[in-house]
Every structure is written in structure tokens, then in C-alpha cells.
Amino acid sequence: GAVVSQHPSWVICKSGTSVKIECRSLDFQATTMFWYRQFPKQSLMLMATSNEGSKATYEQGVEKDKFLINHASLTLSTLTVTSAHPEDSSFYICSATGGGPDTQYFGPGTRLTVL
Amino acid sequence: RKEVEQDPGPFNVPEGATVAFNCTYSNSASQSFFWYRQDCRKEPKLLMSVYSSGNEDGRFTAQLNRASQYISLLIRDSKLSDSATYLCVVAYNFNKFYFGSGTKLNVKP
């Protein structure tokens, strides 16, 4: 149980375009979802925390107008990278809580490459 | 000061060795503690939760010392497949999670 999926797993896009990443909890209702970014050989960096039906809480230094988060239901959150630039190329990982006590379950990640 | 600090390693050990990692945290109000394992270019996977009484899962033993604010992970009889980065995670308020930068383990034949 407690499976989180992400789609797409891998995307290449042109600079200036927008990319949407979906995160779904498949077998539980996610009370909270988190979005992380991870650059090569670095640790996970929390970008934002979202609760269903309310606005996401962004970490310091993360532009909310560039990284749009929508958490429309208890099983789906989306992250849209708007006007992507090459420096946005990274591994984006979502996680969700609600499938066990205090435990985060991670999606498989989305590798974004912006040309 | 970082919320969670770990020795980045790498720890290079032979198969069969016992290896231990420590992790310190700064917030005494922290409520939950976890060890995650992350393989290269993959998402973190929960290895085990850490309880005050300590807990063991096969070759893995986790300990929590609230007085000194650190948690530890002990791996006995290391396998090649244990090679990964081990992330220490500390949570409070049930929805605020802090990750350590990870400790890299290389188990060699």
C-alpha cells in the first residue's frame, strides 16, 4: 500500500515553455503533498507544501508564480513549471502523507531537461 | 545551523562489515524520525522509522537519543546492494519534514 505515482517520469522541453507534472496517491488519501527538487549529487530541497483545497506554502526562495501548485483533490497535486529555463532542469519529486503515521511516501520522480 | 546534519561520507566498506551512521537534529520539539534510502537517480524509499526504544529490522538497527538529539543507523553484514545514500529525516508538527544531506555508502566486494 501507500503508492505514489508521478507523470511524466521524464520530459524534455524548449526554453520558455511550461511543463505540468502530476503527482497521485493511488491507494490512500493524501492529506498533505510535498514537492521537492534535487540537483545532481545534492540533497532534496523542499519547494512547497500543499494541502487539498488550499494554497500551497512555498519555501523561501521558491517563486510561487513560476512554480504553480494545484492540489485539487485528496489524491492529486500538480506542479507547473512556467516559462522554463535551462536552470530549471532538475529531478522533481513529490511525496504525500496520509498513508501511514507521519510517514512520507515518495513518487518516482520526474526528470526535467530544459533545452 | 542546519535543521538536520549528516556526515556526507562516502563510507567505503567491504562486504560483511558493520557500518554506523549518525545524524544530529537541532529542534528539540521534533516528533518523528526516519531513515530513508536513495539510490542514484531514484526517489527516496523509507527504510525504517526510528523510535525512542530503538528498533531493528533484520540487519538494520536504528536508535534515537533525544537528550543528545541524534539518531543512528547501524548496518550489519553489509551487502553490495546496501550501497546507496542514506537520508536522515526529522519531522515535527506532523507535516514539517527536514532532510539531512545524506550519507553515501559504498560496499565493495
mmCIF file of C-alpha atoms in Angstrom:
data_model
loop_
_atom_site.group_PDB
_atom_site.id
_atom_site.type_symbol
_atom_site.label_atom_id
_atom_site.label_comp_id
_atom_site.label_asym_id
_atom_site.label_seq_id
_atom_site.Cartn_x
_atom_site.Cartn_y
_atom_site.Cartn_z
ATOM 1 C CA GLY A 1 0.000 0.000 0.000
ATOM 2 C CA ALA A 2 0.826 3.725 0.102
ATOM 3 C CA VAL A 3 1.842 4.116 -3.526
ATOM 4 C CA VAL A 4 2.508 7.497 -5.099
ATOM 5 C CA SER A 5 2.825 7.923 -8.835
ATOM 6 C CA GLN A 6 4.189 10.762 -10.914
ATOM 7 C CA HIS A 7 3.694 11.607 -14.521
ATOM 8 C CA PRO A 8 5.607 12.111 -16.699
ATOM 9 C CA SER A 9 8.721 10.356 -15.481
ATOM 10 C CA TRP A 10 10.902 12.176 -17.980
ATOM 11 C CA VAL A 11 10.373 15.307 -20.055
ATOM 12 C CA ILE A 12 12.437 17.451 -22.366
ATOM 13 C CA CYS A 13 11.112 20.853 -23.323
ATOM 14 C CA LYS A 14 12.213 24.052 -25.001
ATOM 15 C CA SER A 15 13.120 27.128 -23.017
ATOM 16 C CA GLY A 16 10.097 29.344 -22.431
ATOM 17 C CA THR A 17 7.505 26.592 -22.447
ATOM 18 C CA SER A 18 5.516 25.339 -19.472
ATOM 19 C CA VAL A 19 5.587 21.822 -18.096
ATOM 20 C CA LYS A 20 2.994 20.202 -15.861
ATOM 21 C CA ILE A 21 3.894 17.338 -13.525
ATOM 22 C CA GLU A 22 1.219 15.252 -11.849
ATOM 23 C CA CYS A 23 1.505 13.517 -8.505
ATOM 24 C CA ARG A 24 -1.114 10.992 -7.455
ATOM 25 C CA SER A 25 -1.655 8.923 -4.344
ATOM 26 C CA LEU A 26 -3.021 5.661 -5.682
ATOM 27 C CA ASP A 27 -4.333 3.837 -2.664
ATOM 28 C CA PHE A 28 -4.739 6.430 0.055
ATOM 29 C CA GLN A 29 -5.987 9.945 0.543
ATOM 30 C CA ALA A 30 -3.087 12.339 0.831
ATOM 31 C CA THR A 31 -3.737 14.966 3.458
ATOM 32 C CA THR A 32 -0.576 16.793 2.503
ATOM 33 C CA MET A 33 1.634 16.660 -0.555
ATOM 34 C CA PHE A 34 5.148 17.978 -0.864
ATOM 35 C CA TRP A 35 7.197 18.991 -3.877
ATOM 36 C CA TYR A 36 10.968 18.656 -3.861
ATOM 37 C CA ARG A 37 13.716 19.414 -6.294
ATOM 38 C CA GLN A 38 17.031 17.625 -6.388
ATOM 39 C CA PHE A 39 20.065 18.690 -8.371
ATOM 40 C CA PRO A 40 22.794 16.150 -9.171
ATOM 41 C CA LYS A 41 24.741 14.996 -6.120
ATOM 42 C CA GLN A 42 22.738 17.258 -3.849
ATOM 43 C CA SER A 43 20.083 16.593 -1.260
ATOM 44 C CA LEU A 44 16.364 17.018 -1.682
ATOM 45 C CA MET A 45 15.233 20.621 -1.417
ATOM 46 C CA LEU A 46 11.670 21.223 -0.345
ATOM 47 C CA MET A 47 9.921 23.623 -2.698
ATOM 48 C CA ALA A 48 6.420 23.746 -1.298
ATOM 49 C CA THR A 49 3.829 22.039 0.849
ATOM 50 C CA SER A 50 0.252 21.747 -0.294
ATOM 51 C CA ASN A 51 -2.972 20.715 1.366
ATOM 52 C CA GLU A 52 -6.059 19.805 -0.597
ATOM 53 C CA GLY A 53 -8.248 22.797 -1.349
ATOM 54 C CA SER A 54 -5.890 25.441 -0.016
ATOM 55 C CA LYS A 55 -2.979 27.447 -1.345
ATOM 56 C CA ALA A 56 0.455 25.910 -1.247
ATOM 57 C CA THR A 57 3.046 27.116 1.213
ATOM 58 C CA TYR A 58 6.281 27.876 -0.594
ATOM 59 C CA GLU A 59 9.749 27.691 0.891
ATOM 60 C CA GLN A 60 11.902 30.775 0.950
ATOM 61 C CA GLY A 61 13.476 31.471 -2.416
ATOM 62 C CA VAL A 62 10.921 29.493 -4.437
ATOM 63 C CA GLU A 63 8.902 31.677 -6.801
ATOM 64 C CA LYS A 64 5.217 30.856 -6.461
ATOM 65 C CA ASP A 65 4.397 32.452 -9.808
ATOM 66 C CA LYS A 66 6.941 30.295 -11.566
ATOM 67 C CA PHE A 67 6.138 27.020 -9.832
ATOM 68 C CA LEU A 68 2.356 26.773 -9.778
ATOM 69 C CA ILE A 69 0.953 24.137 -7.466
ATOM 70 C CA ASN A 70 -2.609 22.937 -7.538
ATOM 71 C CA HIS A 71 -3.932 20.399 -5.075
ATOM 72 C CA ALA A 72 -7.455 19.906 -6.334
ATOM 73 C CA SER A 73 -8.277 16.623 -4.659
ATOM 74 C CA LEU A 74 -7.034 14.335 -1.916
ATOM 75 C CA THR A 75 -5.287 12.169 -4.476
ATOM 76 C CA LEU A 76 -3.855 14.631 -6.977
ATOM 77 C CA SER A 77 -1.436 17.528 -6.887
ATOM 78 C CA THR A 78 0.138 19.186 -9.896
ATOM 79 C CA LEU A 79 3.275 21.279 -10.278
ATOM 80 C CA THR A 80 3.533 23.508 -13.330
ATOM 81 C CA VAL A 81 6.927 24.937 -14.186
ATOM 82 C CA THR A 82 6.093 28.061 -16.157
ATOM 83 C CA SER A 83 8.404 29.668 -18.701
ATOM 84 C CA ALA A 84 11.007 27.005 -18.072
ATOM 85 C CA HIS A 85 14.686 27.854 -18.327
ATOM 86 C CA PRO A 86 17.694 25.540 -18.560
ATOM 87 C CA GLU A 87 18.490 26.205 -14.889
ATOM 88 C CA ASP A 88 15.120 24.638 -14.013
ATOM 89 C CA SER A 89 16.449 21.317 -15.275
ATOM 90 C CA SER A 90 16.330 19.035 -12.280
ATOM 91 C CA PHE A 91 14.767 15.965 -10.704
ATOM 92 C CA TYR A 92 11.362 16.887 -9.296
ATOM 93 C CA ILE A 93 9.942 14.539 -6.682
ATOM 94 C CA CYS A 94 6.601 14.660 -4.933
ATOM 95 C CA SER A 95 5.648 12.960 -1.723
ATOM 96 C CA ALA A 96 2.468 12.512 0.235
ATOM 97 C CA THR A 97 1.439 11.863 3.780
ATOM 98 C CA GLY A 98 -1.748 10.142 4.828
ATOM 99 C CA GLY A 99 -0.792 6.582 4.036
ATOM 100 C CA GLY A 100 0.757 5.913 7.423
ATOM 101 C CA PRO A 101 1.633 7.696 10.664
ATOM 102 C CA ASP A 102 3.774 10.746 9.861
ATOM 103 C CA THR A 103 5.401 8.915 7.008
ATOM 104 C CA GLN A 104 6.105 10.440 3.625
ATOM 105 C CA TYR A 105 5.725 8.274 0.572
ATOM 106 C CA PHE A 106 7.614 9.417 -2.491
ATOM 107 C CA GLY A 107 6.697 9.339 -6.117
ATOM 108 C CA PRO A 108 9.282 8.006 -8.572
ATOM 109 C CA GLY A 109 10.280 11.495 -9.647
ATOM 110 C CA THR A 110 10.211 13.469 -12.886
ATOM 111 C CA ARG A 111 13.422 14.310 -14.648
ATOM 112 C CA LEU A 112 13.046 17.656 -16.413
ATOM 113 C CA THR A 113 15.515 18.826 -19.020
ATOM 114 C CA VAL A 114 15.041 22.292 -20.476
ATOM 115 C CA LEU A 115 16.928 22.961 -23.689
ATOM 116 C CA ARG B 1 22.730 25.905 11.634
ATOM 117 C CA LYS B 2 21.025 23.249 9.557
ATOM 118 C CA GLU B 3 17.969 21.516 10.968
ATOM 119 C CA VAL B 4 19.464 18.101 10.265
ATOM 120 C CA GLU B 5 23.139 17.322 9.787
ATOM 121 C CA GLN B 6 24.787 14.205 8.473
ATOM 122 C CA ASP B 7 28.307 13.201 7.570
ATOM 123 C CA PRO B 8 28.224 13.079 3.744
ATOM 124 C CA GLY B 9 30.793 10.272 3.581
ATOM 125 C CA PRO B 10 31.424 8.369 1.473
ATOM 126 C CA PHE B 11 31.811 5.394 3.747
ATOM 127 C CA ASN B 12 33.699 2.725 1.819
ATOM 128 C CA VAL B 13 33.397 -0.661 3.499
ATOM 129 C CA PRO B 14 33.997 -4.277 2.481
ATOM 130 C CA GLU B 15 31.168 -6.766 2.204
ATOM 131 C CA GLY B 16 30.284 -8.209 5.576
ATOM 132 C CA ALA B 17 31.395 -5.158 7.522
ATOM 133 C CA THR B 18 29.316 -3.349 10.114
ATOM 134 C CA VAL B 19 28.844 0.356 9.491
ATOM 135 C CA ALA B 20 27.102 3.066 11.500
ATOM 136 C CA PHE B 21 25.805 6.488 10.557
ATOM 137 C CA ASN B 22 24.817 9.284 12.873
ATOM 138 C CA CYS B 23 22.571 12.237 12.294
ATOM 139 C CA THR B 24 22.009 15.226 14.564
ATOM 140 C CA TYR B 25 18.987 17.493 14.652
ATOM 141 C CA SER B 26 18.584 20.950 16.099
ATOM 142 C CA ASN B 27 14.898 21.202 17.001
ATOM 143 C CA SER B 28 14.169 19.600 20.361
ATOM 144 C CA ALA B 29 10.460 19.655 19.505
ATOM 145 C CA SER B 30 10.983 17.143 16.715
ATOM 146 C CA GLN B 31 8.476 14.343 16.938
ATOM 147 C CA SER B 32 9.201 11.726 14.325
ATOM 148 C CA PHE B 33 12.394 10.337 12.895
ATOM 149 C CA PHE B 34 13.117 8.249 9.854
ATOM 150 C CA TRP B 35 15.872 6.765 7.767
ATOM 151 C CA TYR B 36 15.356 6.741 4.008
ATOM 152 C CA ARG B 37 17.497 5.144 1.372
ATOM 153 C CA GLN B 38 18.035 6.766 -2.011
ATOM 154 C CA ASP B 39 19.655 5.044 -4.945
ATOM 155 C CA CYS B 40 21.255 7.090 -7.682
ATOM 156 C CA ARG B 41 18.667 8.902 -9.827
ATOM 157 C CA LYS B 42 15.783 7.345 -7.891
ATOM 158 C CA GLU B 43 13.313 8.578 -5.318
ATOM 159 C CA PRO B 44 13.927 8.069 -1.576
ATOM 160 C CA LYS B 45 12.406 4.952 -0.093
ATOM 161 C CA LEU B 46 11.523 4.554 3.554
ATOM 162 C CA LEU B 47 13.983 2.246 5.283
ATOM 163 C CA MET B 48 12.653 2.482 8.798
ATOM 164 C CA SER B 49 11.085 4.740 11.357
ATOM 165 C CA VAL B 50 13.095 5.416 14.492
ATOM 166 C CA TYR B 51 11.590 5.058 17.937
ATOM 167 C CA SER B 52 12.872 6.057 21.360
ATOM 168 C CA SER B 53 13.130 2.433 22.359
ATOM 169 C CA GLY B 54 15.211 1.669 19.294
ATOM 170 C CA ASN B 55 14.115 -0.692 16.586
ATOM 171 C CA GLU B 56 15.599 -3.422 14.489
ATOM 172 C CA ASP B 57 14.708 -4.764 11.078
ATOM 173 C CA GLY B 58 16.929 -7.628 10.016
ATOM 174 C CA ARG B 59 20.452 -6.295 9.585
ATOM 175 C CA PHE B 60 19.389 -2.716 10.286
ATOM 176 C CA THR B 61 19.133 -1.149 13.732
ATOM 177 C CA ALA B 62 18.036 2.402 14.415
ATOM 178 C CA GLN B 63 18.437 4.299 17.670
ATOM 179 C CA LEU B 64 17.168 7.651 18.898
ATOM 180 C CA ASN B 65 18.814 9.709 21.609
ATOM 181 C CA ARG B 66 16.528 12.607 22.442
ATOM 182 C CA ALA B 67 18.787 14.017 25.152
ATOM 183 C CA SER B 68 21.664 14.422 22.718
ATOM 184 C CA GLN B 69 19.402 14.978 19.720
ATOM 185 C CA TYR B 70 20.821 12.410 17.420
ATOM 186 C CA ILE B 71 19.697 9.301 15.631
ATOM 187 C CA SER B 72 21.809 6.464 14.366
ATOM 188 C CA LEU B 73 21.600 3.680 11.828
ATOM 189 C CA LEU B 74 23.643 0.509 12.147
ATOM 190 C CA ILE B 75 24.000 -1.902 9.237
ATOM 191 C CA ARG B 76 25.421 -5.321 9.995
ATOM 192 C CA ASP B 77 26.868 -7.786 7.496
ATOM 193 C CA SER B 78 26.880 -5.212 4.689
ATOM 194 C CA LYS B 79 25.819 -6.374 1.239
ATOM 195 C CA LEU B 80 26.780 -4.905 -2.114
ATOM 196 C CA SER B 81 23.124 -3.990 -2.530
ATOM 197 C CA ASP B 82 23.313 -1.749 0.547
ATOM 198 C CA SER B 83 25.331 0.765 -1.487
ATOM 199 C CA ALA B 84 23.192 3.904 -1.580
ATOM 200 C CA THR B 85 22.747 7.272 0.051
ATOM 201 C CA TYR B 86 21.057 7.162 3.437
ATOM 202 C CA LEU B 87 18.913 10.140 4.341
ATOM 203 C CA CYS B 88 18.025 11.115 7.875
ATOM 204 C CA VAL B 89 14.604 12.752 8.159
ATOM 205 C CA VAL B 90 13.187 14.589 11.138
ATOM 206 C CA ALA B 91 9.603 15.768 11.395
ATOM 207 C CA TYR B 92 7.563 17.951 13.698
ATOM 208 C CA ASN B 93 4.000 19.190 13.680
ATOM 209 C CA PHE B 94 3.314 16.055 11.630
ATOM 210 C CA ASN B 95 3.738 17.882 8.346
ATOM 211 C CA LYS B 96 7.085 19.622 8.561
ATOM 212 C CA PHE B 97 9.873 17.365 7.401
ATOM 213 C CA TYR B 98 13.570 18.141 7.335
ATOM 214 C CA PHE B 99 16.052 16.076 5.367
ATOM 215 C CA GLY B 100 19.711 15.623 6.012
ATOM 216 C CA SER B 101 22.019 15.912 3.023
ATOM 217 C CA GLY B 102 22.580 12.169 3.075
ATOM 218 C CA THR B 103 25.442 9.806 3.823
ATOM 219 C CA LYS B 104 26.835 7.860 0.911
ATOM 220 C CA LEU B 105 27.711 4.219 1.490
ATOM 221 C CA ASN B 106 29.815 2.156 -0.898
ATOM 222 C CA VAL B 107 30.028 -1.535 -0.105
ATOM 223 C CA LYS B 108 32.858 -3.174 -2.021
ATOM 224 C CA PRO B 109 33.444 -6.857 -2.793
#
